[in-house]
PDB file of C-alpha atoms and ligand atoms in Angstrom:
ATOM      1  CA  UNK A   1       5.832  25.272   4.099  1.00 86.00           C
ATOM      2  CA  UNK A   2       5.287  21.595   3.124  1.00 96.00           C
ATOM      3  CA  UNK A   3       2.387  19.508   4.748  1.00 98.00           C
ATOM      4  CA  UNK A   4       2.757  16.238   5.210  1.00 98.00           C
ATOM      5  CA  UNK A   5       0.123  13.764   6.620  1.00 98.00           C
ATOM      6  CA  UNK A   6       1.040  10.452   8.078  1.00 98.00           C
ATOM      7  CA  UNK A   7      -1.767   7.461   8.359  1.00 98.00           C
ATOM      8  CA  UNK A   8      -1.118   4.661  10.436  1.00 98.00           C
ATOM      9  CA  UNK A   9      -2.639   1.597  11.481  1.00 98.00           C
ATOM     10  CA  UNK A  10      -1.193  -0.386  14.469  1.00 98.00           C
ATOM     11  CA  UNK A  11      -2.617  -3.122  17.053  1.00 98.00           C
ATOM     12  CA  UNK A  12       0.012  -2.968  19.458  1.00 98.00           C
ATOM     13  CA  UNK A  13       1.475  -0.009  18.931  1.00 98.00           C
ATOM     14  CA  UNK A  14       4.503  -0.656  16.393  1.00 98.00           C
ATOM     15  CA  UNK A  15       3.504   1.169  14.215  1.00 98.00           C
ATOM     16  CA  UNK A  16       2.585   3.641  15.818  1.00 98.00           C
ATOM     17  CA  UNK A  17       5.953   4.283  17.274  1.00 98.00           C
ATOM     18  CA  UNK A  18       6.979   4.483  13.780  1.00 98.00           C
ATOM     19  CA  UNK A  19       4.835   7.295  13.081  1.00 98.00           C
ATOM     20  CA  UNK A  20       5.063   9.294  15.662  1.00 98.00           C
ATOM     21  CA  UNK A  21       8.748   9.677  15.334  1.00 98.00           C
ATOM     22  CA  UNK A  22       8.626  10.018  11.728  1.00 98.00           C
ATOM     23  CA  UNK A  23       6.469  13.152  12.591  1.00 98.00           C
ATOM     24  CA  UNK A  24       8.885  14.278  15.039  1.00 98.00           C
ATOM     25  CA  UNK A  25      11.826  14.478  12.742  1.00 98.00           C
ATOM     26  CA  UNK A  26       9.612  15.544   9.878  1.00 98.00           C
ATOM     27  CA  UNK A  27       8.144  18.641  12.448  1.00 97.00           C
ATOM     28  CA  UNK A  28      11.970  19.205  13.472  1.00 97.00           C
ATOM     29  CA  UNK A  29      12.835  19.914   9.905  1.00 97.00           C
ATOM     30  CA  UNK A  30      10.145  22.341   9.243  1.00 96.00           C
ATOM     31  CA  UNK A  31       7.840  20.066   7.786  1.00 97.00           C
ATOM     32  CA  UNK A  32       3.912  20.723   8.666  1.00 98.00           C
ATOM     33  CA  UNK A  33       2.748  17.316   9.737  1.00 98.00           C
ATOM     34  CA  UNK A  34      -0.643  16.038  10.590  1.00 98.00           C
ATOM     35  CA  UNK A  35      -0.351  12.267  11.994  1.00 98.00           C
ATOM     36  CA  UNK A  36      -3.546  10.345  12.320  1.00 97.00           C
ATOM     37  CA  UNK A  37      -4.709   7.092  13.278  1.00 98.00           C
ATOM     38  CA  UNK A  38      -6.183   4.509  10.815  1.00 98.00           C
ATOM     39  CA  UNK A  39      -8.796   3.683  13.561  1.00 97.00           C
ATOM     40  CA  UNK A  40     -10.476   7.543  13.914  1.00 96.00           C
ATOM     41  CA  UNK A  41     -10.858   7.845   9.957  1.00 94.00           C
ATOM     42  CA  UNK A  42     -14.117   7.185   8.973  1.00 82.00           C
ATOM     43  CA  UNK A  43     -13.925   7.860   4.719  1.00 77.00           C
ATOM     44  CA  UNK A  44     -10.822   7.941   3.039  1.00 77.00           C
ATOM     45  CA  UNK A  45     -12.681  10.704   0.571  1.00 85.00           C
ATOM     46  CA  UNK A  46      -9.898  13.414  -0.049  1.00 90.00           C
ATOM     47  CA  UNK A  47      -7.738  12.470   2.491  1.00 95.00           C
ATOM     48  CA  UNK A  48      -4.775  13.883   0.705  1.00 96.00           C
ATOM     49  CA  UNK A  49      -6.634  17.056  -0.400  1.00 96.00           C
ATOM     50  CA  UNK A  50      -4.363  19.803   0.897  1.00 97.00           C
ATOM     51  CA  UNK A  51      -1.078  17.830   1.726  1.00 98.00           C
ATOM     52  CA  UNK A  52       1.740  17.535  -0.432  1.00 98.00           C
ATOM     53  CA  UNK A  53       3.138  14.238   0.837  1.00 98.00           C
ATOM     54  CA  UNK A  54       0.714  11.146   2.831  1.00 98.00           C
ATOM     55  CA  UNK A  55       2.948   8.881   4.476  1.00 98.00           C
ATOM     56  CA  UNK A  56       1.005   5.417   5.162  1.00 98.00           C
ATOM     57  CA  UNK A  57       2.316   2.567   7.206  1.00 98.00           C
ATOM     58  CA  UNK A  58       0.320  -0.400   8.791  1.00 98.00           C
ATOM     59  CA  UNK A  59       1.323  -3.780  10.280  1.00 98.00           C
ATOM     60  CA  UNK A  60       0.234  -7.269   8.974  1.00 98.00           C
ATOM     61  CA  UNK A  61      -1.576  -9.706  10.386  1.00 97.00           C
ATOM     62  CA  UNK A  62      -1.913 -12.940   8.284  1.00 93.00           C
ATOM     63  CA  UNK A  63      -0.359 -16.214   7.956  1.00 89.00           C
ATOM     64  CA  UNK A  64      -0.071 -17.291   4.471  1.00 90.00           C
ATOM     65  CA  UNK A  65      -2.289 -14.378   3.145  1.00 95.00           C
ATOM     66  CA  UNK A  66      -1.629 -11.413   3.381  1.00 96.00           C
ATOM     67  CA  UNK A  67      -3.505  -9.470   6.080  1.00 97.00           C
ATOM     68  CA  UNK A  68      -3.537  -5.639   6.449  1.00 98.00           C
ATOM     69  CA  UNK A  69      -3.939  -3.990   9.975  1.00 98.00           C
ATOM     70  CA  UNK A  70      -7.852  -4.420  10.982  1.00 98.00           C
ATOM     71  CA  UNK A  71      -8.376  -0.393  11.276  1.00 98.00           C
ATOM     72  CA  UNK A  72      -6.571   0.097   8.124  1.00 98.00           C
ATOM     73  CA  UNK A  73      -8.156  -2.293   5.718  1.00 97.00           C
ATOM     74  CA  UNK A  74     -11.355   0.204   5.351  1.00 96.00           C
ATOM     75  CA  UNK A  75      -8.799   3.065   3.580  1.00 96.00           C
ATOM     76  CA  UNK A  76      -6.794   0.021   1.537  1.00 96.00           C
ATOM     77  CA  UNK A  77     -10.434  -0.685  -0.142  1.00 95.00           C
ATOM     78  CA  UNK A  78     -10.362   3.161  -0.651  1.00 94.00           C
ATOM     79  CA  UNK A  79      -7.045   3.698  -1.988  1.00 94.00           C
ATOM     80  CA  UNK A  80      -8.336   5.361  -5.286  1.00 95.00           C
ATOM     81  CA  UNK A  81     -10.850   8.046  -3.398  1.00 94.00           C
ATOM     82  CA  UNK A  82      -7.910   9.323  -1.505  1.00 95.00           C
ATOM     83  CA  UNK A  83      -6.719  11.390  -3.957  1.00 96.00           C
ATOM     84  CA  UNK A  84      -3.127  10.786  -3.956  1.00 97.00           C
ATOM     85  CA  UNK A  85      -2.423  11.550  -7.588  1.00 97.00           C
ATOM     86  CA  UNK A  86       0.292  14.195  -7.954  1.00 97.00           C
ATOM     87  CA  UNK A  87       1.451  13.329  -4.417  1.00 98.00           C
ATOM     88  CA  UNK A  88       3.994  11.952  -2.382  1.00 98.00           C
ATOM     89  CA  UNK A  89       3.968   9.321  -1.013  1.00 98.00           C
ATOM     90  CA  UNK A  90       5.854   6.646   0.541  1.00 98.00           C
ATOM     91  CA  UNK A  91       5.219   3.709   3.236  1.00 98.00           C
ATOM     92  CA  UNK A  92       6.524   1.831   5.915  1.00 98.00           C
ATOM     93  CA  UNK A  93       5.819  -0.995   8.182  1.00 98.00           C
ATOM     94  CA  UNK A  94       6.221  -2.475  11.400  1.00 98.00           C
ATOM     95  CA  UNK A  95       6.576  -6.514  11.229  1.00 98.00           C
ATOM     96  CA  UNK A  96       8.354  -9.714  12.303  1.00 98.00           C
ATOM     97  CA  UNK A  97      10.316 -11.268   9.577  1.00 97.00           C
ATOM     98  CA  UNK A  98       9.767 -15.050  10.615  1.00 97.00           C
ATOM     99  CA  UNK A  99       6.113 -14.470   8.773  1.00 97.00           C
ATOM    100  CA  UNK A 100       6.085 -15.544   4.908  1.00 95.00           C
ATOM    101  CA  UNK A 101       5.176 -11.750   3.896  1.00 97.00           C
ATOM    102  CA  UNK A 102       7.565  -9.801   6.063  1.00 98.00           C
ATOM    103  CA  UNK A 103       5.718  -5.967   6.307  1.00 98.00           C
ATOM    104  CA  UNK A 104       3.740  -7.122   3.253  1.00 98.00           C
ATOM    105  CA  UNK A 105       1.829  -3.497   3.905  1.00 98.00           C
ATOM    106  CA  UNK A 106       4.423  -1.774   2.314  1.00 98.00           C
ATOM    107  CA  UNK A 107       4.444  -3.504  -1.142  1.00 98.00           C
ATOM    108  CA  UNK A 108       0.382  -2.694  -0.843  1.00 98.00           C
ATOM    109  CA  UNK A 109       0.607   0.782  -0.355  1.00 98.00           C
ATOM    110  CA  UNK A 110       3.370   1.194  -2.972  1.00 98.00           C
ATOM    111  CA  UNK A 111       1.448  -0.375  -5.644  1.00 98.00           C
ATOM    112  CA  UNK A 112      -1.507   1.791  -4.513  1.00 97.00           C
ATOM    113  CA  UNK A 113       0.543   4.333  -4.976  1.00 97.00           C
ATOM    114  CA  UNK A 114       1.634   3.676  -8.444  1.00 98.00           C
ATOM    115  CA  UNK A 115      -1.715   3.035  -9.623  1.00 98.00           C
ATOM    116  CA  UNK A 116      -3.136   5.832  -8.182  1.00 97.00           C
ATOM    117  CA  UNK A 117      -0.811   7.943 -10.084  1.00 97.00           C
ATOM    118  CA  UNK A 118       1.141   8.773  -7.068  1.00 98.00           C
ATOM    119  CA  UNK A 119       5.219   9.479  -6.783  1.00 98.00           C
ATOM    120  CA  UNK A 120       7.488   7.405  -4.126  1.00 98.00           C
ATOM    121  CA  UNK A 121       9.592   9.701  -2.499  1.00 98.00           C
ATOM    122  CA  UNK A 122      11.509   7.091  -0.361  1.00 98.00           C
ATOM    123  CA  UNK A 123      11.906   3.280  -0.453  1.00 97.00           C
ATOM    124  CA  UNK A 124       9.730   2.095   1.897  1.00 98.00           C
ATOM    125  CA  UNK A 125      10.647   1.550   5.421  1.00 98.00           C
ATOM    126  CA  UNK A 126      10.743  -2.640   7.096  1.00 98.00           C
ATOM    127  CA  UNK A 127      11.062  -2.451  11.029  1.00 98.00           C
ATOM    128  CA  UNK A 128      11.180  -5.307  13.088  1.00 98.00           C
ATOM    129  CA  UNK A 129       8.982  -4.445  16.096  1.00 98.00           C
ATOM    130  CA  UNK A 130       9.420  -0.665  16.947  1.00 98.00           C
ATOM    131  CA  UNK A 131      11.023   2.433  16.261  1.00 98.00           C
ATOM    132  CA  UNK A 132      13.094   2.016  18.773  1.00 98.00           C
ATOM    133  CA  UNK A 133      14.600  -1.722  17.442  1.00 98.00           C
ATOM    134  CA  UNK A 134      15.807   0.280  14.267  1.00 98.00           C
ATOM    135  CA  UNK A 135      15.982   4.040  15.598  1.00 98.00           C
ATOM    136  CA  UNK A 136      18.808   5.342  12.604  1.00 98.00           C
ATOM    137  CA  UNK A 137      16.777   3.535   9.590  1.00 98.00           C
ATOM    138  CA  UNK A 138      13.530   5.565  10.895  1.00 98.00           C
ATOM    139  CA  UNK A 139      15.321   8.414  11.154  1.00 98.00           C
ATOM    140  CA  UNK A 140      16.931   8.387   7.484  1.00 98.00           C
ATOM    141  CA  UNK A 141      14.129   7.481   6.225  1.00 98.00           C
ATOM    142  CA  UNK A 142      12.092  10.181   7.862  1.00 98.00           C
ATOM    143  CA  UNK A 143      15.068  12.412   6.965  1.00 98.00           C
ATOM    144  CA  UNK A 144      14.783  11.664   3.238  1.00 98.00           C
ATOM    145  CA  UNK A 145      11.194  12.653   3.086  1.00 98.00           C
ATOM    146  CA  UNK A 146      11.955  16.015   4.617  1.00 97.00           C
ATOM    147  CA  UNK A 147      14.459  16.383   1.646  1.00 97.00           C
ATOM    148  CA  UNK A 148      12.075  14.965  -0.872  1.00 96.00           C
ATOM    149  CA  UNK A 149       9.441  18.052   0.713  1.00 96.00           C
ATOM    150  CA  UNK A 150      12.402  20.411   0.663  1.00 92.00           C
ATOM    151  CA  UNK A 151      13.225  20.131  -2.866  1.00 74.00           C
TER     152      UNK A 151
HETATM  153  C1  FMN B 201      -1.177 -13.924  13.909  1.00 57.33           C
HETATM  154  C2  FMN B 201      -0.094 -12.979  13.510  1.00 57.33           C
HETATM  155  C3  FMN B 201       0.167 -12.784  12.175  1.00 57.33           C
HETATM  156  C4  FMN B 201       1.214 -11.921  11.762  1.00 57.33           C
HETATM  157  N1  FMN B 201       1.492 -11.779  10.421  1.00 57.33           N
HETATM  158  C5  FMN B 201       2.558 -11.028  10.041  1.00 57.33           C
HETATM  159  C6  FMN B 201       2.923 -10.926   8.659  1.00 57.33           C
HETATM  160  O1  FMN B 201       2.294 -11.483   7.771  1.00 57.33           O
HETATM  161  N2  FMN B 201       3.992 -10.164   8.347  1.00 57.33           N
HETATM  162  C7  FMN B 201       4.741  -9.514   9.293  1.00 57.33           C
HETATM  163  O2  FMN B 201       5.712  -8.866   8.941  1.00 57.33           O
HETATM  164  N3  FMN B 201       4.399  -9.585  10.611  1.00 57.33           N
HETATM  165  C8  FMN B 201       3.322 -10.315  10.996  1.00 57.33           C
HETATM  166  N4  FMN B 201       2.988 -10.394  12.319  1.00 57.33           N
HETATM  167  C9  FMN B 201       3.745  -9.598  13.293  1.00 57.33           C
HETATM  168  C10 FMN B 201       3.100  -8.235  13.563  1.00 57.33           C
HETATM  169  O3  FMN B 201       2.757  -7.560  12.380  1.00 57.33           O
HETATM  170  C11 FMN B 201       4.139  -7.449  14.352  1.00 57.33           C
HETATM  171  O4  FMN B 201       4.096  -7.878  15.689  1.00 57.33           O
HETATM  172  C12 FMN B 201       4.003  -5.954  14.291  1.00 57.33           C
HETATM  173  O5  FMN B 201       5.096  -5.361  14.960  1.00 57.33           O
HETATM  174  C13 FMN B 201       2.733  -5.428  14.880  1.00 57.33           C
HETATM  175  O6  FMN B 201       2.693  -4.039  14.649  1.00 57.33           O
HETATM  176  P1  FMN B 201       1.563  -3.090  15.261  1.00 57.33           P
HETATM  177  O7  FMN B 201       1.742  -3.069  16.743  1.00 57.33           O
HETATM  178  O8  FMN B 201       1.825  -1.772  14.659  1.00 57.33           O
HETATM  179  O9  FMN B 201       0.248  -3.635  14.841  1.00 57.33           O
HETATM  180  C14 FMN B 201       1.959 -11.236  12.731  1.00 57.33           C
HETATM  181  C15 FMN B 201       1.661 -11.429  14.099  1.00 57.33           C
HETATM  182  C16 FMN B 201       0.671 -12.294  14.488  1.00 57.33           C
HETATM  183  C17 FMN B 201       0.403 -12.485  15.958  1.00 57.33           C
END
């Protein structure tokens, strides 16, 4: 069985909402999943160790800069002790596209990714507000993961 573990960070809860029903569908498709809150990790040492896919998403924050989610800023400075090379990974984001970097999070994470010598397994996911304001493009992309695990 694949394992799958999905880091979030969220102030309000956005994000959050994103997760948790990306584990839902992932967990409904057979897909071990492990989702954890940005906020509870304390080192980002190994974090992957043991999963086959991490699934990251976080909100943003800034005006003109960009500004990761408070609790999830410690693991973005520790992108490269994660240990996501080999793995899959892909991102998503919960935002509000009248801000200059729409879910900027997800073009962080991605180019994480790639430098950490990880493989994107789904193009990463833009929601305005929650899961439930875009329920079918969390679902496909939850569902593509689950294929990308499958295969
Ligand atoms: C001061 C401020 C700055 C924000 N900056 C951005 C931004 O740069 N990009 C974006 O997409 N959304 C931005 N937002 C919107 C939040 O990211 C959005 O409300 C998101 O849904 C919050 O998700 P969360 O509850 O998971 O933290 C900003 C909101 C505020 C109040």
């Amino acid at each position: 069985m694949s394992r799958a573990l999905i880091i979030y960070g969220s102030t309000t809860g956005n994000t959050e909402s994103i997760a948790e029903e990306i584990e839902a569908v992932l967990s409904g498709a057979g897909v071990e999943t492990v989702i954890r809150n940005a906020a509870d990790i304390s080192a980002a040492e190994n974090l992957a160790e043991g999963f086959d896919a991490v699934l990251m998403g976080c909100s943003c924050w800034g005006d003109e800069e960009i500004e990761l989610q408070e609790d999830f800023v410690p693991l973005a400075e520790k992108f490269s002790e994660m240990g996501l090379k080999g793995k899959k990974v892909a991102a998503f984001a919960s935002g509000d596209s009248s801000y200059q970097h729409y879910c900027a999070a997800v073009d962080v994470i991605e180019a994480a990714a790639r430098e950490n010598g990880a493989s994107l397994i789904a193009e990463g996911l833009r929601v305005e507000g929650a899961a439930s304001d875009a329920p079918d493009d969390v679902r496909n992309f939850a569902q593509k993961i689950a294929e990308a695990l499958a295969s």
